[in-house]
CSV table of C-alpha atoms in Angstrom, one decimal:
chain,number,residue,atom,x,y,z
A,1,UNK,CA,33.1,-8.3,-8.7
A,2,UNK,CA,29.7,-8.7,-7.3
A,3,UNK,CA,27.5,-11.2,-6.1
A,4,UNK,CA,24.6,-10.4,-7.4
A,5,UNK,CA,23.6,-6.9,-9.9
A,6,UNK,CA,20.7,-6.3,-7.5
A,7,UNK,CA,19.3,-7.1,-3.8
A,8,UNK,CA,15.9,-6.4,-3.2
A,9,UNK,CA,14.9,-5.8,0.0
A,10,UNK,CA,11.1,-7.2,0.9
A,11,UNK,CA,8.6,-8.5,-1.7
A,12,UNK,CA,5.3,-7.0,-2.0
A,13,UNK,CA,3.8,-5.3,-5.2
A,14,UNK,CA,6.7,-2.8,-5.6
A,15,UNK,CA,9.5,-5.3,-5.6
A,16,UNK,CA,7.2,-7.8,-7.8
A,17,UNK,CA,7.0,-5.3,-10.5
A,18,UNK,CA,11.1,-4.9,-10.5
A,19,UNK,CA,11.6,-8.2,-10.0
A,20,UNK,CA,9.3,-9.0,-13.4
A,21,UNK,CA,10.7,-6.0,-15.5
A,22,UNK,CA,14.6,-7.3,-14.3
A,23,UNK,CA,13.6,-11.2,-15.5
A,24,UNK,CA,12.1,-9.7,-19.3
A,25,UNK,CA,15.4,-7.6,-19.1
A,26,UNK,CA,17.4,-10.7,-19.2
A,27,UNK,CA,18.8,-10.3,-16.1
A,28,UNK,CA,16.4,-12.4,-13.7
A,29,UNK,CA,19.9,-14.5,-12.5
A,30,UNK,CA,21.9,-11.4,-11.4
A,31,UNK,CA,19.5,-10.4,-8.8
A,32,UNK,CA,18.0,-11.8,-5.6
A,33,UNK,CA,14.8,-10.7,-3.2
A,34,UNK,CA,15.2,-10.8,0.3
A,35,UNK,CA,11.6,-10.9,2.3
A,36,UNK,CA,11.4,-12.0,5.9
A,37,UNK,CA,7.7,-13.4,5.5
A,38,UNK,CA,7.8,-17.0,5.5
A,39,UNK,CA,5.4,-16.6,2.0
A,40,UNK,CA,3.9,-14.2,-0.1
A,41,UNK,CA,0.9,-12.6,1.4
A,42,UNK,CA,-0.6,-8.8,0.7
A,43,UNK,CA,-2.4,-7.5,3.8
A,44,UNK,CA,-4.0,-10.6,5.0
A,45,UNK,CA,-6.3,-8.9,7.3
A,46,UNK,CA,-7.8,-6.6,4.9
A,47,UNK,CA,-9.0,-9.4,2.4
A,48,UNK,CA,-13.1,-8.8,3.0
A,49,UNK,CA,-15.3,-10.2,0.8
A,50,UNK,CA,-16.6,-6.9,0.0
A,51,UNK,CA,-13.6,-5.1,-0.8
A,52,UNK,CA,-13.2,-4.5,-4.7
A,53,UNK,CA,-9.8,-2.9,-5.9
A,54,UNK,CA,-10.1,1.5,-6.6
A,55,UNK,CA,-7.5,1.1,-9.6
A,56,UNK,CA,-8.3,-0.7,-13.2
A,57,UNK,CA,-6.9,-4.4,-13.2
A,58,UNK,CA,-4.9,-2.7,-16.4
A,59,UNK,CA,-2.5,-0.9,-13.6
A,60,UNK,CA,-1.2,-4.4,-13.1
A,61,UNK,CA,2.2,-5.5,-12.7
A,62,UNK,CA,3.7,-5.2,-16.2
A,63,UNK,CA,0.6,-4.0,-18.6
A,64,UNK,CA,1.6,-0.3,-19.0
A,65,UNK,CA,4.9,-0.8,-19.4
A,66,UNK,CA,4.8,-4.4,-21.6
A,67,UNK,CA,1.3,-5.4,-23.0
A,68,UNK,CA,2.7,-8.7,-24.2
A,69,UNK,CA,4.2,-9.5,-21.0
A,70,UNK,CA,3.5,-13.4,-19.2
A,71,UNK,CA,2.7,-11.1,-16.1
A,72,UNK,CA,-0.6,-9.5,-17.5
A,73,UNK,CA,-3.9,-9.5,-14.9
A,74,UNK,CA,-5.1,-10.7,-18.6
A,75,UNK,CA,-2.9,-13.6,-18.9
A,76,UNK,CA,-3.8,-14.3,-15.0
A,77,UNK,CA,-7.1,-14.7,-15.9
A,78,UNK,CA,-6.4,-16.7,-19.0
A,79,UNK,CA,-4.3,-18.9,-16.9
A,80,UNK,CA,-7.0,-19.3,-14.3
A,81,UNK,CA,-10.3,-20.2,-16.6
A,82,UNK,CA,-12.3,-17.0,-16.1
A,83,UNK,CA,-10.9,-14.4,-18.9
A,84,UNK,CA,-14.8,-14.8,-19.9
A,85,UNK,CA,-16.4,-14.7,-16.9
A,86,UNK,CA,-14.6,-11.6,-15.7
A,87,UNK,CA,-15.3,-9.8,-19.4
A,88,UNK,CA,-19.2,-10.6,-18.4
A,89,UNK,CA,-18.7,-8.7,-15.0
A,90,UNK,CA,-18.1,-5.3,-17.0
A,91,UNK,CA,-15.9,-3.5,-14.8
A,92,UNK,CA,-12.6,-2.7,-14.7
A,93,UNK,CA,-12.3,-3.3,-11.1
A,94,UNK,CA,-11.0,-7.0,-9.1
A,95,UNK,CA,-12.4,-7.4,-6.2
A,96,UNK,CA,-9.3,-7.4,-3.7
A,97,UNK,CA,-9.5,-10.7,-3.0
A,98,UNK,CA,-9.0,-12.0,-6.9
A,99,UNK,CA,-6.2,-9.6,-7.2
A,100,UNK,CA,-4.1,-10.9,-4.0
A,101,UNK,CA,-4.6,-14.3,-6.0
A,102,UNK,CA,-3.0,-12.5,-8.9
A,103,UNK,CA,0.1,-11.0,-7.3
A,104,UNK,CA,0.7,-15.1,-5.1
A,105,UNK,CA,0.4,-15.9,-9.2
A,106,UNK,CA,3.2,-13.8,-10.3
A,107,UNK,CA,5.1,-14.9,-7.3
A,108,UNK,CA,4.9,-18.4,-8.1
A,109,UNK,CA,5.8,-18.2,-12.0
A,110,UNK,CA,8.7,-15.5,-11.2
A,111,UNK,CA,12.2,-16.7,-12.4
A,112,UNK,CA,14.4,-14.3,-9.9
A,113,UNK,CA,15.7,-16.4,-7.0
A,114,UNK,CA,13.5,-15.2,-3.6
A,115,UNK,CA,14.7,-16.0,-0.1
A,116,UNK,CA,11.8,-16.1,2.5
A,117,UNK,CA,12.2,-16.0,5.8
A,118,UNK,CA,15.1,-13.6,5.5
A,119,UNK,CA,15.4,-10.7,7.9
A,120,UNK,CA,17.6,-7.9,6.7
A,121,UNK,CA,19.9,-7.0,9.1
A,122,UNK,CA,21.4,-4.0,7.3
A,123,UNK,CA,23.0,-2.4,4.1
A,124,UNK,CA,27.0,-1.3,4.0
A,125,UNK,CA,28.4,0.7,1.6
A,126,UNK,CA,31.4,-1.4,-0.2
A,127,UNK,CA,34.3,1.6,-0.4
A,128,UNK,CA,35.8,-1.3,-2.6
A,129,UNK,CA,33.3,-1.8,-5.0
A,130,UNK,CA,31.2,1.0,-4.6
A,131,UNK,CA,28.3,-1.2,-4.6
A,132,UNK,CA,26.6,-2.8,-1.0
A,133,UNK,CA,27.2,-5.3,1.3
A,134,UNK,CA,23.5,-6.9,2.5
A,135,UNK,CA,23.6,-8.9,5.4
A,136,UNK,CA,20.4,-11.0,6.3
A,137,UNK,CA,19.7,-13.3,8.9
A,138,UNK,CA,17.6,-17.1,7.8
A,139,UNK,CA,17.5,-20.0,9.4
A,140,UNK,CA,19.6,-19.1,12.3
A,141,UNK,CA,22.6,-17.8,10.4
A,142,UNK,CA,24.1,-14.8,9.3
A,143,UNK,CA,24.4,-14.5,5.5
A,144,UNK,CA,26.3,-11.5,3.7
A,145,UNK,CA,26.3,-10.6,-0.3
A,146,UNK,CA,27.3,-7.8,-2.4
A,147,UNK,CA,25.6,-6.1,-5.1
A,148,UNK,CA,25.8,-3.3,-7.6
A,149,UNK,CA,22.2,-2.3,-6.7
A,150,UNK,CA,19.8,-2.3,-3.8
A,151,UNK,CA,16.2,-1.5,-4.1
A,152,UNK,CA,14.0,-1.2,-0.9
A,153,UNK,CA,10.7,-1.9,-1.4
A,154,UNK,CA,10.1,-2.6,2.7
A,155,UNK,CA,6.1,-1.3,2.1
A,156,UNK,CA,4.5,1.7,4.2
A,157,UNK,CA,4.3,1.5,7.9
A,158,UNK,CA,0.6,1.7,9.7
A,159,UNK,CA,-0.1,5.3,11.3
A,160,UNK,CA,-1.8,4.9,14.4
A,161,UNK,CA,-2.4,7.6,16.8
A,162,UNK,CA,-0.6,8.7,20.4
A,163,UNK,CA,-3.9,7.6,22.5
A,164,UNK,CA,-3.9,4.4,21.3
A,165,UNK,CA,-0.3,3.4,22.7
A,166,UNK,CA,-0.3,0.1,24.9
A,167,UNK,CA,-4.2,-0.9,24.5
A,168,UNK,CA,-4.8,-4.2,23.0
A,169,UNK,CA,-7.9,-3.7,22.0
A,170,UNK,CA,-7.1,-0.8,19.8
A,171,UNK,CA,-5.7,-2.2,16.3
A,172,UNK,CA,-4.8,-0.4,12.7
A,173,UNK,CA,-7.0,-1.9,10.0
A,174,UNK,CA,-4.4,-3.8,8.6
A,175,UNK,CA,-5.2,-6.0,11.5
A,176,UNK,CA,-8.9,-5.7,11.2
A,177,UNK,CA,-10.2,-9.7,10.9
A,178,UNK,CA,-7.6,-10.8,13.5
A,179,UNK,CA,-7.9,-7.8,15.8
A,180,UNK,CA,-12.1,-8.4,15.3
A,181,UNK,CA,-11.6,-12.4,15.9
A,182,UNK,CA,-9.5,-11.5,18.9
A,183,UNK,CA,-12.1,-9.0,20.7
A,184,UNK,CA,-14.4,-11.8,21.1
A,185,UNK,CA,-17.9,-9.8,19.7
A,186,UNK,CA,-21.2,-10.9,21.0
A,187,UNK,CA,-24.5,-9.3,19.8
A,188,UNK,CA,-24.0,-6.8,22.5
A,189,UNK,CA,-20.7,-5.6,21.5
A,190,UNK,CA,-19.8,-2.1,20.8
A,191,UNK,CA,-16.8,-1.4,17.9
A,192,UNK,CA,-15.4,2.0,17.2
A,193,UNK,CA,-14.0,2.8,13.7
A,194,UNK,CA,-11.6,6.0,13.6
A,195,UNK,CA,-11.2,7.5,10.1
A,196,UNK,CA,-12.9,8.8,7.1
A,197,UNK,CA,-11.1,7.2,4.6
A,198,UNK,CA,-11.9,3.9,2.3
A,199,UNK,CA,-10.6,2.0,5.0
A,200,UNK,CA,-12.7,3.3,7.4
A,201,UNK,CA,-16.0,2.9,5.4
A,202,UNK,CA,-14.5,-0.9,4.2
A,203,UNK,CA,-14.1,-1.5,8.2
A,204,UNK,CA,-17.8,-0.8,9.2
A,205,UNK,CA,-19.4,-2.7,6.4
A,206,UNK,CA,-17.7,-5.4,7.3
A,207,UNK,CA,-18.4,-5.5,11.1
A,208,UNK,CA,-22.5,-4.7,10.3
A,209,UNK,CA,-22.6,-7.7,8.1
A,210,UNK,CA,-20.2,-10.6,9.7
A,211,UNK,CA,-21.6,-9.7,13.1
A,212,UNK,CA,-25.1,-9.3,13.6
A,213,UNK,CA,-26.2,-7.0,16.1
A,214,UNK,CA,-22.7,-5.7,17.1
A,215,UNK,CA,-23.0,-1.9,16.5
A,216,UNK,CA,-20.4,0.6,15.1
A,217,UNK,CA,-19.6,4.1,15.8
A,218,UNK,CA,-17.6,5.7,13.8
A,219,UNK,CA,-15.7,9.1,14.0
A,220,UNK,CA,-15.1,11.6,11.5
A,221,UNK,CA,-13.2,14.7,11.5
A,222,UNK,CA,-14.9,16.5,8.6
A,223,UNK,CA,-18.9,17.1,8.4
A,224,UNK,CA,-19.5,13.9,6.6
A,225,UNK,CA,-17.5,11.2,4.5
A,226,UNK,CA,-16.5,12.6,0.7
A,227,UNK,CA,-16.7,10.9,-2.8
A,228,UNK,CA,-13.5,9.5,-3.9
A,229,UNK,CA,-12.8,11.8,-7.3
A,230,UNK,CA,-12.0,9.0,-10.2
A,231,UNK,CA,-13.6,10.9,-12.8
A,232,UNK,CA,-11.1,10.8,-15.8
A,233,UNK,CA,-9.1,13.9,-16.3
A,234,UNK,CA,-8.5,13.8,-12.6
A,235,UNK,CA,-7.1,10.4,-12.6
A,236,UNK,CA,-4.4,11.8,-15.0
A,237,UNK,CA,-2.7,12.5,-11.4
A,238,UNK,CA,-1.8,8.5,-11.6
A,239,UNK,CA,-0.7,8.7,-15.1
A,240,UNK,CA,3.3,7.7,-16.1
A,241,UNK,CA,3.6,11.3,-17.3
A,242,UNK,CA,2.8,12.7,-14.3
A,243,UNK,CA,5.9,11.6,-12.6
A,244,UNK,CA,8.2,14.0,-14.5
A,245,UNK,CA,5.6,16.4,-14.3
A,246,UNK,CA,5.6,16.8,-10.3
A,247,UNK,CA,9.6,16.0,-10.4
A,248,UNK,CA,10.6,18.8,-12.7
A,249,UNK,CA,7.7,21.4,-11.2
A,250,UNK,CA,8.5,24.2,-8.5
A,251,UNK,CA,8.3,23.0,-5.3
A,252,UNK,CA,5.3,25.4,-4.2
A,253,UNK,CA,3.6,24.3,-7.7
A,254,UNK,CA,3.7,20.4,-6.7
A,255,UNK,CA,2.7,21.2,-3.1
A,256,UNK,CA,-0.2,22.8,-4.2
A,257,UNK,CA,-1.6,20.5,-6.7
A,258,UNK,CA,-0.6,17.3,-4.3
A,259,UNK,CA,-3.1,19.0,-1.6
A,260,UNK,CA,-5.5,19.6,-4.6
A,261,UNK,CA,-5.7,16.2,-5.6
A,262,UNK,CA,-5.6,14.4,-2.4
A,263,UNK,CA,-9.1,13.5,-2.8
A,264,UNK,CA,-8.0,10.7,-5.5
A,265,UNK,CA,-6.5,9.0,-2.8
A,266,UNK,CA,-6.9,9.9,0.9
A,267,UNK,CA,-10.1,10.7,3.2
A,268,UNK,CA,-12.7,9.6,0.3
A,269,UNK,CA,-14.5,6.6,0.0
A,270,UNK,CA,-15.8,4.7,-3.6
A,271,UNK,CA,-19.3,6.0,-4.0
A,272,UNK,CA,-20.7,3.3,-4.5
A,273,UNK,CA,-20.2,2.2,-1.0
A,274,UNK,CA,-21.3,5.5,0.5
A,275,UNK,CA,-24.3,4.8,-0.7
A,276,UNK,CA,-24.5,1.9,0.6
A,277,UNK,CA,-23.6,3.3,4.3
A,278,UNK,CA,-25.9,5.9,4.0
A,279,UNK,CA,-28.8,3.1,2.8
A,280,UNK,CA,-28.1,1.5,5.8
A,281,UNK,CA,-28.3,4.6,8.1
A,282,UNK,CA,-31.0,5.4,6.8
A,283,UNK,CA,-33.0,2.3,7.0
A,284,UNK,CA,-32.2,2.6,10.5
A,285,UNK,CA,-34.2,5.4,11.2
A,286,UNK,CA,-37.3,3.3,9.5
A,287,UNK,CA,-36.4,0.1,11.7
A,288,UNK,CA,-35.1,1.7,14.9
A,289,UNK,CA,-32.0,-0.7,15.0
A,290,UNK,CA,-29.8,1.9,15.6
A,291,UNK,CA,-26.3,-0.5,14.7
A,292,UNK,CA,-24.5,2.6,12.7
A,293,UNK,CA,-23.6,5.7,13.8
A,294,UNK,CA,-21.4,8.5,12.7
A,295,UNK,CA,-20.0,11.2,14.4
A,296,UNK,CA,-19.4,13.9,12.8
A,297,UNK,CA,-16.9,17.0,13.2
A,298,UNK,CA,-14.8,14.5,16.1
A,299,UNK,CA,-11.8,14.1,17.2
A,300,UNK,CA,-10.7,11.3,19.8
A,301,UNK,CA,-8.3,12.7,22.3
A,302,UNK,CA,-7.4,10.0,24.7
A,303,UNK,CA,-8.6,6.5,25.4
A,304,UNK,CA,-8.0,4.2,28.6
A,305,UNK,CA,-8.3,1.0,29.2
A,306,UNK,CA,-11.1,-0.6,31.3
A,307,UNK,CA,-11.2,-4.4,31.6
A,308,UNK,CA,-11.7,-6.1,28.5
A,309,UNK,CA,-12.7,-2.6,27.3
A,310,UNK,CA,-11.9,0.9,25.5
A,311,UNK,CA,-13.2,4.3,26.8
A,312,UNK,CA,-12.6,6.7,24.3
A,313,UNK,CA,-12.4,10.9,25.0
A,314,UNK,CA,-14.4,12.3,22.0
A,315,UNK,CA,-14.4,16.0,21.7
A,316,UNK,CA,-17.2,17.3,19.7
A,317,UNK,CA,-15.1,20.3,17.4
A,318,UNK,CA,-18.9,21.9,16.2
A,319,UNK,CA,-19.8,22.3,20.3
A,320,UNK,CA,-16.5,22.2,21.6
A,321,UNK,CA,-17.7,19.5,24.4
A,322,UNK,CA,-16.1,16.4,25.7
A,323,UNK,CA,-18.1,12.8,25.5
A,324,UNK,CA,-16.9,9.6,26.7
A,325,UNK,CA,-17.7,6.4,25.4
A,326,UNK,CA,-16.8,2.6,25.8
A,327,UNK,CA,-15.8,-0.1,23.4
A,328,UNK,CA,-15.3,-3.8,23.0
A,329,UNK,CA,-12.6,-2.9,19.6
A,330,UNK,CA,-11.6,0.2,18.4
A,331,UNK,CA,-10.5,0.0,14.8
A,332,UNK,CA,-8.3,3.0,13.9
A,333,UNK,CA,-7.9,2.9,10.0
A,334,UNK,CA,-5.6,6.2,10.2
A,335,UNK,CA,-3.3,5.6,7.3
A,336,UNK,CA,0.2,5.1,6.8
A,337,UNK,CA,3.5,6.7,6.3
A,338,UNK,CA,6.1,6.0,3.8
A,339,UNK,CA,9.5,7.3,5.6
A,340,UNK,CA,12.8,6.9,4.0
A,341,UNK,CA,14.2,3.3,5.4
A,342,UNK,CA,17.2,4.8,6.8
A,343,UNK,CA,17.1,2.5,9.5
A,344,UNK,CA,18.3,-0.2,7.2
A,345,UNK,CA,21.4,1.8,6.1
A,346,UNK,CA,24.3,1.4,8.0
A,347,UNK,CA,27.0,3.6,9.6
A,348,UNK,CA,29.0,3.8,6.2
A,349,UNK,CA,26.3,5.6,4.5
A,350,UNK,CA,27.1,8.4,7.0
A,351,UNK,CA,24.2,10.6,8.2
A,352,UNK,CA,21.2,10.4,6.0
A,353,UNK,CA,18.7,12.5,7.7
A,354,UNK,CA,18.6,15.2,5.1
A,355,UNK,CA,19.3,12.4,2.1
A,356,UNK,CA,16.5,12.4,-1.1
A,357,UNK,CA,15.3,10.7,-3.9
A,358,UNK,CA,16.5,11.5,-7.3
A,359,UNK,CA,14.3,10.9,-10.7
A,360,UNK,CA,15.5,7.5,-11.4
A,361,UNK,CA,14.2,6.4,-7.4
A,362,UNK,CA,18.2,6.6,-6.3
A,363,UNK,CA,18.8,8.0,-3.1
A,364,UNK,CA,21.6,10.5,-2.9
A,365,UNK,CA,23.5,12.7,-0.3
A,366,UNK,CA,22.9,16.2,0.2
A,367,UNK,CA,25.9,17.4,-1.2
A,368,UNK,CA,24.2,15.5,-4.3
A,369,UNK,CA,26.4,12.6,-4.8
A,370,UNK,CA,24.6,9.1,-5.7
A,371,UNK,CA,24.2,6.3,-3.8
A,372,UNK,CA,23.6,2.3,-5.5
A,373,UNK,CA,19.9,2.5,-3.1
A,374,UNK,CA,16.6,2.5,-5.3
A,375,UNK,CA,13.9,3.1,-2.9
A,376,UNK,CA,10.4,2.5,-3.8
A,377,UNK,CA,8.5,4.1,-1.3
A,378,UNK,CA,8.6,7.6,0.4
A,379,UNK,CA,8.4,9.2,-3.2
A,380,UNK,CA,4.9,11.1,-3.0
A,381,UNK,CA,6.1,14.5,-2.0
A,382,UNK,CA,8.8,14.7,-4.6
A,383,UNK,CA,7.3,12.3,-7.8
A,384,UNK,CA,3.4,12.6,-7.2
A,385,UNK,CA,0.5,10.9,-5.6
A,386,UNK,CA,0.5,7.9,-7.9
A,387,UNK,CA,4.6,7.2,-7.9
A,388,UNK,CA,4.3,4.9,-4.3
A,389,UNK,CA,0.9,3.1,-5.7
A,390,UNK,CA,0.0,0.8,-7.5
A,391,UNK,CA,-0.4,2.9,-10.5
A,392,UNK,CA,2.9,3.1,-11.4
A,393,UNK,CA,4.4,-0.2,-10.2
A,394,UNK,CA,4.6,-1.5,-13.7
A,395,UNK,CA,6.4,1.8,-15.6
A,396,UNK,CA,8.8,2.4,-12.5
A,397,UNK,CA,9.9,-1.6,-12.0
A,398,UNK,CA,10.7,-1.2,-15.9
A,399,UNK,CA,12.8,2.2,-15.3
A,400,UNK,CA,15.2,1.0,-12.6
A,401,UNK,CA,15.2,-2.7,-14.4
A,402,UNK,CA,17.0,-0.5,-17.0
A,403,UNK,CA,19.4,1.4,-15.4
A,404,UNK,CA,20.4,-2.4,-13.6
A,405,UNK,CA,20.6,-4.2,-17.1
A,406,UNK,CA,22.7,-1.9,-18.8
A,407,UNK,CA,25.3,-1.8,-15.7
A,408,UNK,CA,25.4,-5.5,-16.3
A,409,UNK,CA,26.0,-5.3,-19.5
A,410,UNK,CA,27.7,-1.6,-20.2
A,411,UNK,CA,26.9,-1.0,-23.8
A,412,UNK,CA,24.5,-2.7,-24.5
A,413,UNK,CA,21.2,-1.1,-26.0
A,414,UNK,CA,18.4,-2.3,-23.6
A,415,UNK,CA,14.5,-1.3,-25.0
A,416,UNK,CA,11.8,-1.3,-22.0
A,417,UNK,CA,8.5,0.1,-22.6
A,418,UNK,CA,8.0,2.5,-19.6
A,419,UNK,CA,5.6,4.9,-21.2
């Protein structure tokens, strides 16, 4: 009846995990992955030699939901030489660079057929079938299949804000090393970092080491950059469990405690390397070098282009004045946003602006009905901060792995480890 049980749409971590839990289901052959990048890659411009991972390499692709799985960060390591070398580093944390060799590792050992350079053109509901009808452009021709299933797992889309529209020289940070190779820095140069986040703290370490004498600004809403909060009890936020918990809560409840916790996750930096920063500031005032500033209580309102350059409109909140400054780069590390991919759905799904994301990640109508879409994204407000990270890739790949295998094989009694 179908072409395939499941059509995954795009490849990155989310996908992987399905993709792994569907081929230790037994049903690697039924599905197919659709990605339109020519080969696996995981933010190429963010790989710094600095960055080190804010989650435990156990949150790996198949750990918390199968220990003994071939897909293990532990087996990785086996696999590449260095399970004793990493034990001897005592941390829990990869640097990012070691874990993007992991995921390419799990990419190149996975079993369920992958098709790069494949551009989804759209999904169709099949009135028929009641499963989908994906068609994908590769190679200069128009493909089509159907499937029971399709899970989207597209990624989260940069954020960047309304001033920086049509300036080249104003990038997201998911462009930082090509958008800093690009600007051409001298010694001289000025860069501009917008945020308070991670990001933003990953961004200016890496510009005052790679290039020497190039200073950075860099703006800040609140008084001054925050601790990330991983102490233990509130890293429960992340935990399996806590999916049903925000699911099943009150809506005003889950709102609440989202906003609570946010600090897990967004606007904080590791402490670690705000100490670092403020090491560096503060060595500054000894020396006089004066590369690193920050900005406090700012907001950018508008920014021009001049030549080569940036002027950006800074508005000092705590004085309520106006400055304006120039800049060879501006890096705005402003987050994302996960939407719903609606754009991918075509005119047979009717109108989906009001459609949502049940328990099991299926999208349904608003009069409630169910559609064959598994989304993996766009599931914070409704599942918790950790359902769209990392965190739960393993547990929630094993969950809709499930619900596929035992469509393929209706009876059958199928035994995933998802919690």
């Amino acid at each position: 009846m179908f072409d395939r049980e499941l059509v995954g749409v795009g490849l990155g971590p989310a996908n992987l995990g399905l993709a792994i839990a569907l081929e230790e289901a037994d049903v690697a052959g039924d599905a197919l992955f659709l990605d339109r990048r020519p080969g696996f890659d995981w933010h190429p411009d963010m790989l710094l030699s600095s960055s080190v991972m804010q989650i435990s390499y156990l949150k790996d692709l198949a750990t918390q939901r199968n220990p003994r799985s071939a897909y293990t960060f532990v087996n990785y390591l086996h696999e590449r030489g260095r399970i004793s070398d990493f034990i001897n580093k005592q941390t829990f944390f990869p640097s990012r660079l070691e874990f993007t060799d992991y995921l390419r590792w799990a990419v190149e050992r996975l079993q369920v057929p992958v098709t790069w350079g494949a551009d989804v053109a759209g999904v169709e509901l099949d009135e028929h079938t009641g499963g989908c009808v994906v068609s994908w452009r590769a190679a200069g021709r128009l493909h089509r299949t159907t499937s029971r299933h399709v899970a989207i797992g597209v990624g989260s889309t940069p954020r960047m804000p309304g001033w920086s529209t049509g300036l080249p020289s104003v990038f997201h940070n998911t462009r930082l090393l090509r958008g800093l190779r690009s600007a051409g820095l001298t010694g001289r140069s000025r860069v501009a970092v917008v945020g308070q986040g991670q990001s933003a703290a990953e961004a200016v370490r890496h510009v005052l080491e790679t290039y020497p004498g190039v200073s950075v600004d860099c703006y800040i809403s609140s008084y001054g950059m925050t601790p990330a909060d991983d102490s233990p009890f509130a890293n429960r936020v992340f935990d399996p469990a806590a999916v049903d918990d925000f699911y099943f809560a009150d809506a005003g409840v889950r709102d609440e405690l989202l906003g609570r916790h946010r600090s897990t996750n967004y606007s904080s930096v590791d402490p670690d390397l705000l100490s670092w920063l403020y090491d560096v500031e503060y060595h500054e005032k000894i020396t006089g070098d004066g590369r690193l500033r920050f900005h406090r209580a700012t907001r950018v309102t508008a920014a021009a282009a001049a030549g080569r350059r940036v002027t950006l409109d800074v508005l000092r909140r705590m004085t309520g004045t106006t400055t304006r400054e120039s800049y060879d780069a501006v890096v705005c590390a402003t987050g994302f946003t996960s939407p719903l991919p609606r754009h991918l759905l075509g005119a047979s799904f009717g109108d989906c602006s009001d459609a949502w994301l049940a328990r099991d990640y299926r999208l349904h109508r608003p009069d409630g009905s169910s559609l064959p879409v598994f989304v993996l994204g766009a599931t914070e407000s409704g599942h918790g901060l950790g359902s769209g990270l990392l965190s739960n890739v393993a547990v929630r790949g094993g969950e809709i792995a499930a619900q596929v295998a035992v469509a393929a094989r209706p009876g059958a009694m199928l035994e995933l480890v998802a919690h």
